[in-house]
Coordinates of N, CA and C in Angstrom, one line a residue:
M24 N 11.0 6.1 0.3 CA 10.5 5.1 1.3 C 11.5 4.0 1.4
R25 N 11.7 3.6 2.6 CA 12.7 2.5 2.9 C 11.9 1.3 3.4
R26 N 12.5 0.1 3.1 CA 12.0 -1.1 3.7 C 12.3 -1.1 5.1
R27 N 11.4 -1.5 6.0 CA 11.6 -1.6 7.4 C 12.7 -2.5 7.7
G28 N 13.7 -2.0 8.5 CA 14.8 -2.8 8.9 C 15.9 -3.0 7.9
A29 N 15.7 -2.4 6.7 CA 16.7 -2.5 5.6 C 17.6 -1.3 5.6
D30 N 18.8 -1.5 5.1 CA 19.7 -0.3 5.0 C 19.9 0.2 3.5
R31 N 19.0 -0.3 2.7 CA 19.0 0.2 1.3 C 17.6 0.6 0.8
P32 N 17.5 1.6 -0.1 CA 16.2 2.0 -0.5 C 15.5 1.0 -1.4
L33 N 14.2 1.1 -1.5 CA 13.4 0.3 -2.4 C 13.8 0.5 -3.8
P34 N 13.8 -0.4 -4.7 CA 14.1 -0.2 -6.1 C 13.1 0.9 -6.7
S35 N 13.6 1.6 -7.7 CA 12.9 2.8 -8.2 C 11.5 2.3 -8.8
G36 N 11.4 1.2 -9.4 CA 10.1 0.7 -9.9 C 9.1 0.5 -8.8
V37 N 9.5 0.0 -7.7 CA 8.6 -0.2 -6.5 C 8.2 1.2 -6.0
R38 N 9.2 2.1 -5.9 CA 8.9 3.4 -5.3 C 7.8 4.1 -6.2
S39 N 8.0 4.0 -7.5 CA 7.0 4.7 -8.4 C 5.7 4.0 -8.4
A40 N 5.6 2.7 -8.2 CA 4.4 2.0 -8.2 C 3.6 2.4 -7.0
W41 N 4.2 2.4 -5.8 CA 3.4 2.7 -4.6 C 3.0 4.2 -4.6
R42 N 3.9 5.0 -5.1 CA 3.5 6.5 -5.2 C 2.3 6.7 -6.1
R43 N 2.3 6.0 -7.2 CA 1.2 6.2 -8.2 C -0.1 5.6 -7.6
A44 N 0.1 4.4 -6.9 CA -1.1 3.8 -6.2 C -1.7 4.7 -5.2
V45 N -0.9 5.4 -4.4 CA -1.5 6.3 -3.4 C -2.1 7.5 -4.1
E46 N -1.5 8.0 -5.1 CA -2.0 9.2 -5.8 C -3.4 8.9 -6.5
E47 N -3.6 7.7 -6.9 CA -4.8 7.4 -7.7 C -5.9 6.7 -6.9
A48 N -5.6 6.4 -5.7 CA -6.5 5.6 -4.8 C -7.7 6.4 -4.4
D49 N -8.9 5.7 -4.4 CA -10.1 6.2 -3.7 C -10.0 5.9 -2.2
L50 N -9.4 4.7 -1.9 CA -9.3 4.2 -0.6 C -7.9 3.8 -0.3
V51 N -7.3 4.3 0.8 CA -5.9 3.9 1.2 C -6.1 3.3 2.6
A52 N -5.7 2.0 2.7 CA -5.8 1.3 3.9 C -4.4 1.1 4.5
C53 N -4.2 1.6 5.7 CA -2.9 1.5 6.4 C -3.1 0.6 7.6
C54 N -2.4 -0.5 7.5 CA -2.6 -1.6 8.5 C -1.3 -2.1 8.9
T55 N -0.4 -1.2 9.4 CA 1.0 -1.6 9.7 C 1.3 -1.3 11.2
T56 N 2.5 -1.7 11.6 CA 3.0 -1.3 12.9 C 4.1 -0.2 12.7
A57 N 3.9 0.6 11.7 CA 4.9 1.7 11.3 C 5.1 2.6 12.5
R58 N 6.3 3.1 12.6 CA 6.7 4.1 13.6 C 6.7 5.5 13.0
T59 N 6.9 5.6 11.6 CA 6.9 6.8 10.9 C 5.9 6.8 9.7
P60 N 5.5 7.9 9.2 CA 4.5 8.0 8.1 C 5.0 7.1 6.9
L61 N 4.0 6.4 6.4 CA 4.2 5.5 5.3 C 4.4 6.2 3.9
F62 N 3.9 7.4 3.7 CA 4.0 8.1 2.5 C 3.7 9.6 2.7
P63 N 4.2 10.4 1.8 CA 3.8 11.9 2.0 C 2.3 12.1 1.8
G64 N 1.8 12.7 2.8 CA 0.3 13.0 2.8 C -0.2 13.8 1.6
G65 N 0.7 14.6 1.0 CA 0.3 15.3 -0.2 C 0.0 14.5 -1.4
L66 N 0.4 13.2 -1.3 CA 0.0 12.3 -2.5 C -1.4 11.9 -2.5
V67 N -2.1 12.0 -1.3 CA -3.5 11.6 -1.2 C -4.4 12.7 -1.8
R68 N -5.2 12.3 -2.8 CA -6.0 13.3 -3.4 C -7.2 13.6 -2.5
D69 N -7.8 14.8 -2.8 CA -9.0 15.2 -2.1 C -10.1 14.2 -2.5
R70 N -11.0 14.0 -1.5 CA -12.1 13.1 -1.6 C -11.7 11.6 -1.4
A71 N -10.4 11.3 -1.3 CA -10.0 9.9 -1.0 C -10.3 9.6 0.5
V72 N -10.5 8.4 0.8 CA -10.7 7.9 2.2 C -9.4 7.2 2.6
V73 N -8.9 7.5 3.8 CA -7.7 6.9 4.3 C -8.2 6.2 5.6
V74 N -7.9 4.9 5.8 CA -8.2 4.2 7.0 C -6.9 3.8 7.6
A75 N -6.6 4.3 8.8 CA -5.4 4.0 9.5 C -5.7 3.2 10.7
V76 N -5.4 1.9 10.7 CA -5.8 1.1 11.8 C -4.6 0.3 12.5
G77 N -3.4 0.6 12.0 CA -2.2 -0.1 12.5 C -1.6 0.5 13.7
S78 N -0.9 1.5 13.6 CA -0.1 2.1 14.7 C -1.1 2.6 15.8
H79 N -0.8 2.3 17.0 CA -1.7 2.7 18.1 C -0.9 3.1 19.4
E80 N 0.2 3.7 19.2 CA 1.0 4.3 20.3 C 1.2 5.8 20.1
P81 N 1.4 6.5 21.1 CA 1.5 8.0 21.0 C 2.6 8.5 20.1
D82 N 3.7 7.7 19.9 CA 4.8 8.1 19.1 C 4.9 7.3 17.8
A83 N 4.0 6.5 17.5 CA 4.0 5.7 16.3 C 2.9 6.2 15.4
R84 N 3.2 6.2 14.1 CA 2.1 6.7 13.2 C 2.3 6.2 11.8
E85 N 1.2 6.2 11.0 CA 1.2 5.8 9.6 C 1.0 7.0 8.7
L86 N 0.5 8.1 9.3 CA 0.1 9.3 8.5 C 0.9 10.5 8.9
D87 N 1.2 11.3 8.0 CA 2.0 12.5 8.3 C 1.1 13.7 8.7
D88 N 1.7 14.7 9.3 CA 0.9 15.9 9.8 C 0.1 16.5 8.7
D89 N 0.7 16.7 7.5 CA 0.0 17.4 6.4 C -1.3 16.7 6.1
L90 N -1.3 15.4 5.9 CA -2.5 14.7 5.6 C -3.5 14.8 6.7
V91 N -3.2 14.7 7.9 CA -4.1 14.8 9.0 C -4.7 16.2 9.1
A92 N -3.8 17.2 8.9 CA -4.3 18.6 9.0 C -5.3 19.0 7.9
R93 N -5.2 18.4 6.7 CA -6.1 18.8 5.6 C -7.3 17.9 5.5
S94 N -7.4 16.9 6.4 CA -8.5 15.9 6.3 C -9.6 16.1 7.3
V95 N -10.7 15.6 7.0 CA -11.8 15.4 7.9 C -11.5 14.1 8.7
V96 N -11.3 14.2 10.0 CA -10.8 13.1 10.8 C -11.9 12.5 11.7
V97 N -12.2 11.2 11.5 CA -13.2 10.5 12.4 C -12.4 9.4 13.1
V98 N -12.7 9.3 14.4 CA -12.1 8.3 15.3 C -13.2 7.4 15.9
E99 N -12.7 6.2 16.4 CA -13.7 5.4 17.0 C -14.1 5.9 18.4
A100 N -13.2 6.4 19.1 CA -13.4 7.0 20.5 C -12.5 8.2 20.7
R101 N -13.0 9.3 20.9 CA -12.2 10.6 21.0 C -11.1 10.5 22.1
T102 N -11.5 10.1 23.3 CA -10.5 10.0 24.4 C -9.4 9.1 24.1
A103 N -9.7 7.9 23.6 CA -8.6 6.9 23.3 C -7.8 7.5 22.2
A104 N -8.3 8.0 21.1 CA -7.6 8.5 20.0 C -6.6 9.6 20.4
L105 N -7.1 10.6 21.2 CA -6.3 11.7 21.6 C -5.1 11.3 22.6
A106 N -5.3 10.1 23.2 CA -4.3 9.6 24.1 C -3.3 8.6 23.5
E107 N -3.8 7.8 22.5 CA -3.0 6.7 22.0 C -2.6 6.8 20.5
A108 N -3.3 7.6 19.7 CA -3.1 7.6 18.3 C -2.0 8.6 17.9
G109 N -0.8 8.0 17.6 CA 0.3 8.9 17.2 C 0.0 9.7 16.0
D110 N -0.9 9.2 15.1 CA -1.3 9.9 13.9 C -1.9 11.2 14.3
L111 N -2.5 11.3 15.5 CA -3.1 12.5 16.0 C -2.3 13.2 17.1
V112 N -1.7 12.4 18.0 CA -0.9 13.0 19.1 C 0.3 13.8 18.6
V113 N 1.0 13.3 17.6 CA 2.2 14.0 17.1 C 1.8 15.3 16.5
P114 N 0.8 15.4 15.6 CA 0.4 16.8 15.1 C -0.2 17.7 16.1
L115 N -0.8 17.1 17.1 CA -1.3 17.9 18.2 C -0.2 18.5 19.0
R116 N 0.8 17.7 19.3 CA 2.0 18.2 20.1 C 2.7 19.3 19.3
A117 N 2.7 19.1 17.9 CA 3.4 20.1 17.1 C 2.6 21.3 16.8
G118 N 1.4 21.4 17.2 CA 0.5 22.5 17.0 C -0.1 22.6 15.6
R119 N 0.0 21.5 14.9 CA -0.6 21.4 13.5 C -2.1 21.3 13.5
I120 N -2.6 20.7 14.6 CA -4.1 20.5 14.7 C -4.4 20.7 16.2
T121 N -5.7 20.9 16.5 CA -6.2 20.9 17.9 C -7.1 19.8 18.1
A122 N -7.5 19.5 19.3 CA -8.5 18.4 19.5 C -9.8 18.7 18.8
D123 N -10.1 19.9 18.5 CA -11.4 20.3 17.8 C -11.3 19.9 16.3
H124 N -10.1 19.5 15.8 CA -10.0 19.1 14.4 C -10.7 17.8 14.2
L125 N -10.9 17.0 15.2 CA -11.6 15.7 15.0 C -13.1 16.0 14.7
A126 N -13.5 15.5 13.6 CA -14.9 15.8 13.1 C -15.9 15.0 13.9
G127 N -15.5 13.9 14.5 CA -16.5 13.1 15.2 C -16.0 11.7 15.4
N128 N -16.9 10.9 16.0 CA -16.5 9.4 16.2 C -17.4 8.6 15.3
L129 N -17.3 7.3 15.4 CA -18.1 6.4 14.6 C -19.6 6.6 14.7
A130 N -20.0 6.8 15.9 CA -21.5 7.0 16.1 C -21.9 8.3 15.4
D131 N -21.1 9.4 15.4 CA -21.4 10.6 14.7 C -21.5 10.3 13.2
L132 N -20.5 9.6 12.7 CA -20.4 9.3 11.3 C -21.7 8.5 10.8
V133 N -22.0 7.4 11.5 CA -23.2 6.6 11.2 C -24.5 7.4 11.3
A134 N -24.6 8.3 12.2 CA -25.8 9.1 12.4 C -25.8 10.3 11.4
G135 N -24.8 10.5 10.6 CA -24.8 11.5 9.6 C -24.4 12.9 10.1
R136 N -23.8 12.9 11.3 CA -23.4 14.2 11.9 C -22.0 14.6 11.5
V137 N -21.3 13.9 10.6 CA -20.0 14.3 10.1 C -20.1 14.8 8.7
A138 N -19.8 16.1 8.5 CA -20.0 16.7 7.2 C -18.7 16.4 6.4
P139 N -18.8 16.1 5.1 CA -17.6 15.9 4.3 C -16.9 17.3 4.1
G140 N -15.6 17.2 3.9 CA -14.9 18.5 3.7 C -14.3 18.5 2.3
P141 N -13.5 19.5 2.0 CA -12.9 19.6 0.7 C -11.7 18.7 0.5
G142 N -11.1 18.2 1.5 CA -10.0 17.3 1.4 C -10.3 15.9 1.6
P143 N -9.3 15.0 1.9 CA -9.5 13.6 2.2 C -10.3 13.4 3.5
A144 N -10.8 12.2 3.6 CA -11.4 11.8 4.9 C -10.5 10.7 5.5
V145 N -10.3 10.8 6.8 CA -9.4 9.9 7.5 C -10.2 9.3 8.6
F146 N -10.1 7.9 8.7 CA -10.6 7.2 9.9 C -9.4 6.6 10.6
K147 N -9.3 7.0 11.9 CA -8.2 6.5 12.7 C -8.7 5.6 13.8
S148 N -8.2 4.4 13.8 CA -8.6 3.5 14.9 C -7.4 3.1 15.7
V149 N -7.6 3.0 17.0 CA -6.5 2.5 17.9 C -6.8 1.1 18.4
G150 N -7.9 0.5 18.0 CA -8.3 -0.8 18.4 C -8.9 -0.7 19.8
M151 N -10.1 -1.2 19.8 CA -10.9 -1.2 21.1 C -11.3 -2.6 21.5
A152 N -11.3 -2.9 22.7 CA -11.6 -4.2 23.2 C -13.0 -4.7 22.7
W153 N -14.0 -3.8 22.6 CA -15.3 -4.2 22.1 C -15.2 -4.7 20.7
Q154 N -14.3 -4.2 19.9 CA -14.2 -4.7 18.5 C -13.6 -6.1 18.5
D155 N -12.6 -6.4 19.3 CA -12.1 -7.7 19.4 C -13.2 -8.7 19.9
L156 N -14.0 -8.3 20.8 CA -15.1 -9.1 21.3 C -16.1 -9.4 20.2
A157 N -16.4 -8.4 19.5 CA -17.4 -8.5 18.4 C -16.9 -9.5 17.3
V158 N -15.6 -9.4 17.0 CA -15.1 -10.3 15.9 C -15.0 -11.7 16.5
A159 N -14.6 -11.9 17.7 CA -14.5 -13.2 18.3 C -15.9 -13.8 18.4
S160 N -16.8 -13.1 18.8 CA -18.2 -13.6 18.9 C -18.7 -14.0 17.5
A161 N -18.5 -13.2 16.5 CA -18.9 -13.5 15.1 C -18.2 -14.7 14.6
A162 N -16.9 -14.9 14.9 CA -16.2 -16.0 14.5 C -16.7 -17.3 15.2
Y163 N -17.0 -17.2 16.4 CA -17.5 -18.3 17.2 C -18.9 -18.7 16.7
D164 N -19.7 -17.8 16.4 CA -21.1 -18.1 15.9 C -20.9 -18.8 14.5
A165 N -20.0 -18.3 13.6 CA -19.9 -18.9 12.3 C -19.3 -20.3 12.4
W166 N -18.4 -20.5 13.3 CA -17.8 -21.9 13.5 C -18.9 -22.8 14.1
T167 N -19.6 -22.4 15.1 CA -20.6 -23.3 15.6 C -21.7 -23.6 14.6
A168 N -22.1 -22.6 13.8 CA -23.1 -22.8 12.8 C -22.7 -23.8 11.8
R169 N -21.4 -23.9 11.5 CA -20.9 -24.9 10.5 C -20.5 -26.2 11.2
G170 N -20.7 -26.3 12.5 CA -20.4 -27.5 13.2 C -18.9 -27.7 13.4
E171 N -18.1 -26.7 13.3 CA -16.7 -26.8 13.5 C -16.3 -26.8 14.9
I172 N -17.2 -26.4 15.8 CA -16.9 -26.5 17.3 C -18.0 -27.4 17.9
S173 N -17.6 -28.4 18.6 CA -18.5 -29.4 19.1 C -19.0 -28.8 20.5
G174 N -20.0 -29.5 21.0 CA -20.5 -29.1 22.3 C -19.5 -29.2 23.4
E175 N -18.6 -30.1 23.3 CA -17.5 -30.3 24.3 C -16.7 -29.0 24.4
H176 N -16.3 -28.5 23.3 CA -15.5 -27.2 23.2 C -16.3 -26.0 23.7
E177 N -17.6 -26.0 23.4 CA -18.5 -24.9 23.8 C -18.5 -24.7 25.3
R178 N -18.5 -25.8 26.1 CA -18.5 -25.7 27.5 C -17.2 -25.2 28.1
G179 N -16.1 -25.4 27.3 CA -14.8 -24.9 27.8 C -14.6 -23.4 27.4
L180 N -15.4 -22.8 26.6 CA -15.2 -21.4 26.2 C -15.7 -20.5 27.2

């Protein structure tokens, strides 16, 4: 693994620490603007959950083909994920998975319609406008409840 924008590798102690962390993790959260996979997917153990919410362009990805191919994959919205999520688009183009590899979306998961598999579980998000709106609304409600936004500011929102 190399530091982004650096021309020298990470020190061996750092490499072994992140490698061990990925191998032992129950939950791996990937929240970067990476263009290439962050770690070899084979490091992720079966039954671990990987949440990839950073990269959201067809040619950018945080996860490698191997991890995606052996995982139960859930997305927030199928159409958006198949068009925008490099974590899925790249292995689709390479023939490593098909669109049917997606086990479902968030609604399917919440409704219990996604069956666990023998490998890891992956949730891939490309960021949806409704999520931004929900977070903004919750933040606004919290601020107004604490009196951090006065009535003058409320009229301007």
